[in-house]
Tab-separated table of C-alpha atoms in Angstrom:
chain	number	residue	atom	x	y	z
A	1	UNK	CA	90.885	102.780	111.668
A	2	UNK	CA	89.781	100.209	109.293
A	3	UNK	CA	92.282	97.924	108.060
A	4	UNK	CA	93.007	95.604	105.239
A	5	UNK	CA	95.348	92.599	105.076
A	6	UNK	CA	96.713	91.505	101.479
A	7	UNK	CA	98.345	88.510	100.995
A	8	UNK	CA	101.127	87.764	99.568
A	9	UNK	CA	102.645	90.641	98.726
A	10	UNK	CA	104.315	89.466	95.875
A	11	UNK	CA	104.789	86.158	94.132
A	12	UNK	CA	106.147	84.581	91.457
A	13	UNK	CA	104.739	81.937	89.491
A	14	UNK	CA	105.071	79.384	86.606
A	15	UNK	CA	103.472	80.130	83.518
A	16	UNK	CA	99.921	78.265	83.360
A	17	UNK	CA	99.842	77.593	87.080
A	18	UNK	CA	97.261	79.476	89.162
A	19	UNK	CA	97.969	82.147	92.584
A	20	UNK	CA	95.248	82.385	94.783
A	21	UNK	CA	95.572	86.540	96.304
A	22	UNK	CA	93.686	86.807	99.928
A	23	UNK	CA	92.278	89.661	101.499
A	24	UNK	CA	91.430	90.116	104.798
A	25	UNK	CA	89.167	93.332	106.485
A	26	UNK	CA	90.795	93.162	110.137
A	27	UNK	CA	88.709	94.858	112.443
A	28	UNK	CA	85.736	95.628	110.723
A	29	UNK	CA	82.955	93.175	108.315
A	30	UNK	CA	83.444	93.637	105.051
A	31	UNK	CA	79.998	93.555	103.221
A	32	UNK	CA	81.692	94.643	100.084
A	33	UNK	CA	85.046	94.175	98.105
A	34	UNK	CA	86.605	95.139	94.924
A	35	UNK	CA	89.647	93.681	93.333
A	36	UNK	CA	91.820	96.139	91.106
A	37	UNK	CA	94.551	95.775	88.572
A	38	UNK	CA	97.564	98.252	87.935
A	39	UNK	CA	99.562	98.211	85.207
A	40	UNK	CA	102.694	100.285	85.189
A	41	UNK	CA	102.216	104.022	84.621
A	42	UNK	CA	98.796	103.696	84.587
A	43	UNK	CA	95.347	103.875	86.795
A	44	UNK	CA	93.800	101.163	89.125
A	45	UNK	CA	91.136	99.508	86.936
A	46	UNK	CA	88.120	97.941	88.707
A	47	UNK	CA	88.153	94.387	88.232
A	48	UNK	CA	85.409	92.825	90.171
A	49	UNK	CA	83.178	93.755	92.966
A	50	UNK	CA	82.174	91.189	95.253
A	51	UNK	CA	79.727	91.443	97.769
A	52	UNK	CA	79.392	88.671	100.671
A	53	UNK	CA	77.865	85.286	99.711
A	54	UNK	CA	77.042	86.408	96.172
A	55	UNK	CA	78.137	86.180	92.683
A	56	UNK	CA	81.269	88.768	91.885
A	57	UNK	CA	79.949	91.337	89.182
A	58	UNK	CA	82.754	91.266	86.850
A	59	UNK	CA	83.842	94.469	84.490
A	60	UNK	CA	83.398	94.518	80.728
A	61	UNK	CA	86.651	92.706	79.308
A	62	UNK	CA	87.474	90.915	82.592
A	63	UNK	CA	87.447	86.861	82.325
A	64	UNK	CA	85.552	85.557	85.336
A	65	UNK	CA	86.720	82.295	84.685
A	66	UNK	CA	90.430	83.498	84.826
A	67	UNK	CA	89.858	85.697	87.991
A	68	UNK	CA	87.894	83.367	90.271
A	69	UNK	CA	86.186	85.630	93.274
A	70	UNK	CA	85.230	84.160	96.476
A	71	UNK	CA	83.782	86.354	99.228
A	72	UNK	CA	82.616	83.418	101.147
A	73	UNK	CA	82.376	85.624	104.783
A	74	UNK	CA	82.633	89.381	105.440
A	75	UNK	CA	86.510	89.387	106.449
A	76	UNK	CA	87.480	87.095	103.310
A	77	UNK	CA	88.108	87.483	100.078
A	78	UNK	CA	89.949	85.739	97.596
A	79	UNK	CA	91.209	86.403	93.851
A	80	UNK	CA	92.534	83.216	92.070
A	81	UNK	CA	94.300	83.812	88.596
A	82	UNK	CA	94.128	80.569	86.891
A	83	UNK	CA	96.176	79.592	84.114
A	84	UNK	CA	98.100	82.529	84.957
A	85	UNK	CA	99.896	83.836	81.728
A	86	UNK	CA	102.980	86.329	81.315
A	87	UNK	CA	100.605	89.079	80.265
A	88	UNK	CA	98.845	88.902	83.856
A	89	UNK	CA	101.732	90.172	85.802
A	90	UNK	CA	100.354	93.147	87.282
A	91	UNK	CA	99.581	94.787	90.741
A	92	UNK	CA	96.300	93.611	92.273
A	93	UNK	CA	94.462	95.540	95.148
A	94	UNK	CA	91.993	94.790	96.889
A	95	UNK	CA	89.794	97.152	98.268
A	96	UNK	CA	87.341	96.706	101.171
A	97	UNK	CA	83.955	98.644	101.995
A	98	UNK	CA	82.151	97.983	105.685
A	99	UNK	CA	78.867	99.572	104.048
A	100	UNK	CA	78.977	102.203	106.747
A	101	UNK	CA	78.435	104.870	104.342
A	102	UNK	CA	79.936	106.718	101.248
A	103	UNK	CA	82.646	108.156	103.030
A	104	UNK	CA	86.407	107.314	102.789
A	105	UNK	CA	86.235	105.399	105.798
A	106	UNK	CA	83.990	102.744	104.214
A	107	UNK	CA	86.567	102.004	101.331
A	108	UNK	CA	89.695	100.591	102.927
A	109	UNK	CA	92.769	99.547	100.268
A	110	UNK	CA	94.840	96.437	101.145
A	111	UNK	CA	99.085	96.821	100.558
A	112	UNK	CA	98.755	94.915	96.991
A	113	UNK	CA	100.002	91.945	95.428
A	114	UNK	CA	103.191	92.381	92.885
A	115	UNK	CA	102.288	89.181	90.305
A	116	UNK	CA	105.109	88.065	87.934
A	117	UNK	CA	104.073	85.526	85.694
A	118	UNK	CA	107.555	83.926	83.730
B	1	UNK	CA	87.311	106.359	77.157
B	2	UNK	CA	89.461	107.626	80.549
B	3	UNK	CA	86.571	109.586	82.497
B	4	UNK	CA	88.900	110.830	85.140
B	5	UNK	CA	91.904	112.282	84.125
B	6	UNK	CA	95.253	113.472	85.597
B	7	UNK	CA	97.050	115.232	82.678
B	8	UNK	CA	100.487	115.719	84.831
B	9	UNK	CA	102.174	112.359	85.163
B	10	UNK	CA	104.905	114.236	87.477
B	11	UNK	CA	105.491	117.625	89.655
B	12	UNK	CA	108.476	118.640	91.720
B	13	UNK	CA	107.801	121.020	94.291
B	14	UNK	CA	110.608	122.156	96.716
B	15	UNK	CA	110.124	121.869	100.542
B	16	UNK	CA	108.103	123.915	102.098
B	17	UNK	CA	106.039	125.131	98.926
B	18	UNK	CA	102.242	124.697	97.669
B	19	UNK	CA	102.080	121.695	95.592
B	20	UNK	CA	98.625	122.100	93.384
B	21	UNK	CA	97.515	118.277	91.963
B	22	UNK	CA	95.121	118.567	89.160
B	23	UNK	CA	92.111	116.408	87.892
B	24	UNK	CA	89.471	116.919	85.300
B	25	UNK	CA	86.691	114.279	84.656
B	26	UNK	CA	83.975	114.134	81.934
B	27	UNK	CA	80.884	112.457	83.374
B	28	UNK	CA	78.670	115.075	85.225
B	29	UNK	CA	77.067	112.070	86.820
B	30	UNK	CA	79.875	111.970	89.522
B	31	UNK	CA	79.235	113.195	93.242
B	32	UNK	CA	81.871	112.000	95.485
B	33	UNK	CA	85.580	112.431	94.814
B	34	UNK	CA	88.941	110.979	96.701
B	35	UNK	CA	92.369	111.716	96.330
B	36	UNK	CA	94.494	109.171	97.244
B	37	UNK	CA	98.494	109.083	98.195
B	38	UNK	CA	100.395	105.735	97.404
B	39	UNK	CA	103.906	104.654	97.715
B	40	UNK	CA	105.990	101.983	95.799
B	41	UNK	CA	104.588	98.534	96.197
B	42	UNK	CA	101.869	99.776	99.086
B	43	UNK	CA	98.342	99.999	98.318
B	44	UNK	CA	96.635	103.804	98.257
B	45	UNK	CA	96.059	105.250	101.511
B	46	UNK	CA	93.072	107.798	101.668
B	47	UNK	CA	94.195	111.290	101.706
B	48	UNK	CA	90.617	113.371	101.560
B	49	UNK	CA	87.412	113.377	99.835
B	50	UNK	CA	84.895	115.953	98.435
B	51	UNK	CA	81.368	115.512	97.896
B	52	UNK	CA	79.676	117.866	94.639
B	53	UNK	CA	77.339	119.966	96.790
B	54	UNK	CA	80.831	121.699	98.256
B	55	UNK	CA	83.339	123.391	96.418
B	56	UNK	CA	86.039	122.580	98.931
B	57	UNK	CA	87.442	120.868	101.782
B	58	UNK	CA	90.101	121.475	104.248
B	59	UNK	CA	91.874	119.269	106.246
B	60	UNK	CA	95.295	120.128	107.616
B	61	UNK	CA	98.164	120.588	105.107
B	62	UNK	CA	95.559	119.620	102.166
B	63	UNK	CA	92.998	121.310	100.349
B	64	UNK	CA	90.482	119.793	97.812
B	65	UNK	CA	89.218	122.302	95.376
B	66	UNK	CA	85.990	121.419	93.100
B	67	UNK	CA	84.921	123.177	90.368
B	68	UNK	CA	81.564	121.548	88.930
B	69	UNK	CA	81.205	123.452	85.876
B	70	UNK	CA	84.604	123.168	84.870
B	71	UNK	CA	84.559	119.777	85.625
B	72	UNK	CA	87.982	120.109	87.640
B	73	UNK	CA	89.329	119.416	91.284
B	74	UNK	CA	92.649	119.930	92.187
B	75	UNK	CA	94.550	119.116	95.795
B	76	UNK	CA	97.003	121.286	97.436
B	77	UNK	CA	99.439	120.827	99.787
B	78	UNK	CA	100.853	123.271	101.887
B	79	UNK	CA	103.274	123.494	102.827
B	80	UNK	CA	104.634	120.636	101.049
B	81	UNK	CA	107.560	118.265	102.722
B	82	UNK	CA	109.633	115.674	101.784
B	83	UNK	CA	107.599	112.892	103.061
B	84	UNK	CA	104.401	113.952	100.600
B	85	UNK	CA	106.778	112.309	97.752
B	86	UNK	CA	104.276	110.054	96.268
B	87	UNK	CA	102.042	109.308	93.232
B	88	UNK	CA	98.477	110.707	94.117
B	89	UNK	CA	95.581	109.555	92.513
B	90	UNK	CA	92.198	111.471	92.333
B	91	UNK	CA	88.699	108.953	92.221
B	92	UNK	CA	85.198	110.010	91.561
B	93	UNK	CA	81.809	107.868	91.469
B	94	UNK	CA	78.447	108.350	90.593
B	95	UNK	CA	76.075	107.579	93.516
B	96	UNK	CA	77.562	104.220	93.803
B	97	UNK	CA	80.917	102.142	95.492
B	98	UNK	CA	82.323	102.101	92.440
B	99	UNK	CA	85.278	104.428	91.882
B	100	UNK	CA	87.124	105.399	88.618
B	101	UNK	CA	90.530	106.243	88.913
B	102	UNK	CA	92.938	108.561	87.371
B	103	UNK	CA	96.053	107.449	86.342
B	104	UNK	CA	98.017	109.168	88.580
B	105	UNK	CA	100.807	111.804	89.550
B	106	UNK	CA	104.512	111.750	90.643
B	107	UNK	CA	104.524	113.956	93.297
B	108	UNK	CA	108.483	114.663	94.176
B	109	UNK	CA	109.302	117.622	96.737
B	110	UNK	CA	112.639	118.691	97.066
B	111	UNK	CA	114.483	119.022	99.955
């Protein structure tokens, strides 16, 4: 089945430094991707879409200039979080669809990235 | 405004019983649902989906239940084992990629 590579899986950074977050689609173009944010206890939120060679469509309330989104090809996508702050240690997923159809097997999730911001 | 809700944050279940995962949702706009099983520190893995012109869907130990007027699905698991201990999330959209999640339940079965 489809499969999608997220890397790192956790990381630690300095306060007002940035962390690039990669994700991969392995074996299968990725026309679409979505980036999502867990906090503790509570749902994935949708972030950003992204589709290949275009702008990301950001959600209301998400900074676009603090989450940078590049989908440059259709097996790569990246999330930078610039200026990262304590208050942006979360759980980001990434989420890939092959535009195959509506069906689960479109909408692959990568393993997540554990962000600690001290 | 949370459009898809899970209302349990936890269920235990012992071994070898039905486990019944519930989800309500407000927008009548949705079409497609997913629930969704995720471990600690993993991303979701797809579980099964649901599509609004059915009212269920069977596949192996799980069962998706829809109930349009109600606004409801629910998942069930039988029989339930040790190795279904997870937090399960339900997702529905609206003609579009774009899922909304619920926030999730703690899914513990006993052994």
């Amino acid at each position: 089945g489809a499969v999608v590579s997220q890397h790192p899986s956790w990381v630690i950074c300095k306060s007002g430094t940035s962390v690039k977050i990669e994700c991969r689609s392995l074996d299968f173009q990725a026309t679409t991707m979505f980036w999502y944010r867990q906090f503790p206890k509570q749902s994935l939120m949708l972030m950003a879409t992204s589709n290949e060679g275009s702008k990301a469509t950001y959600e209301q309330g998400v900074e676009k200039d603090k989450f940078l989104i590049n989908h440059a090809s259709l097996t790569l996508s990246t999330l930078t979080v610039t200026s990262a702050h304590p208050e942006d240690s979360s759980f980001y997923i990434c989420s890939a669809h092959s535009g195959t159809g509506k069906a689960n097997y479109g909408y692959t999730f990568g393993s997540g990235t554990r962000l600690t911001v001290v | 405004d949370q459009q898809v809700k899970q209302n349990s944050p936890s269920l235990s279940v012992q071994e070898g019983r039905i486990s019944i995962l519930n989800c309500d949702y407000t927008n009548s706009m949705f079409d497609y649902f997913l629930w969704y099983k995720k471990y600690p520190a993993e991303g979701p893995t797809f579980l099964i989906s649901i599509s609004s012109i059915k009212d269920k869907n069977e596949d192996g130990r799980f069962t998706v239940f829809l109930n349009k007027s109600a606004k409801h699905l629910s998942l069930h698991i039988v029989p339930s084992q040790p190795g279904d201990s997870a937090v399960y999330f339900c997702a529905a959209s609206s003609g579009t990629y774009k899922y909304i999640f619920g926030t999730g339940t703690r899914l513990k079965v006993l052994a």
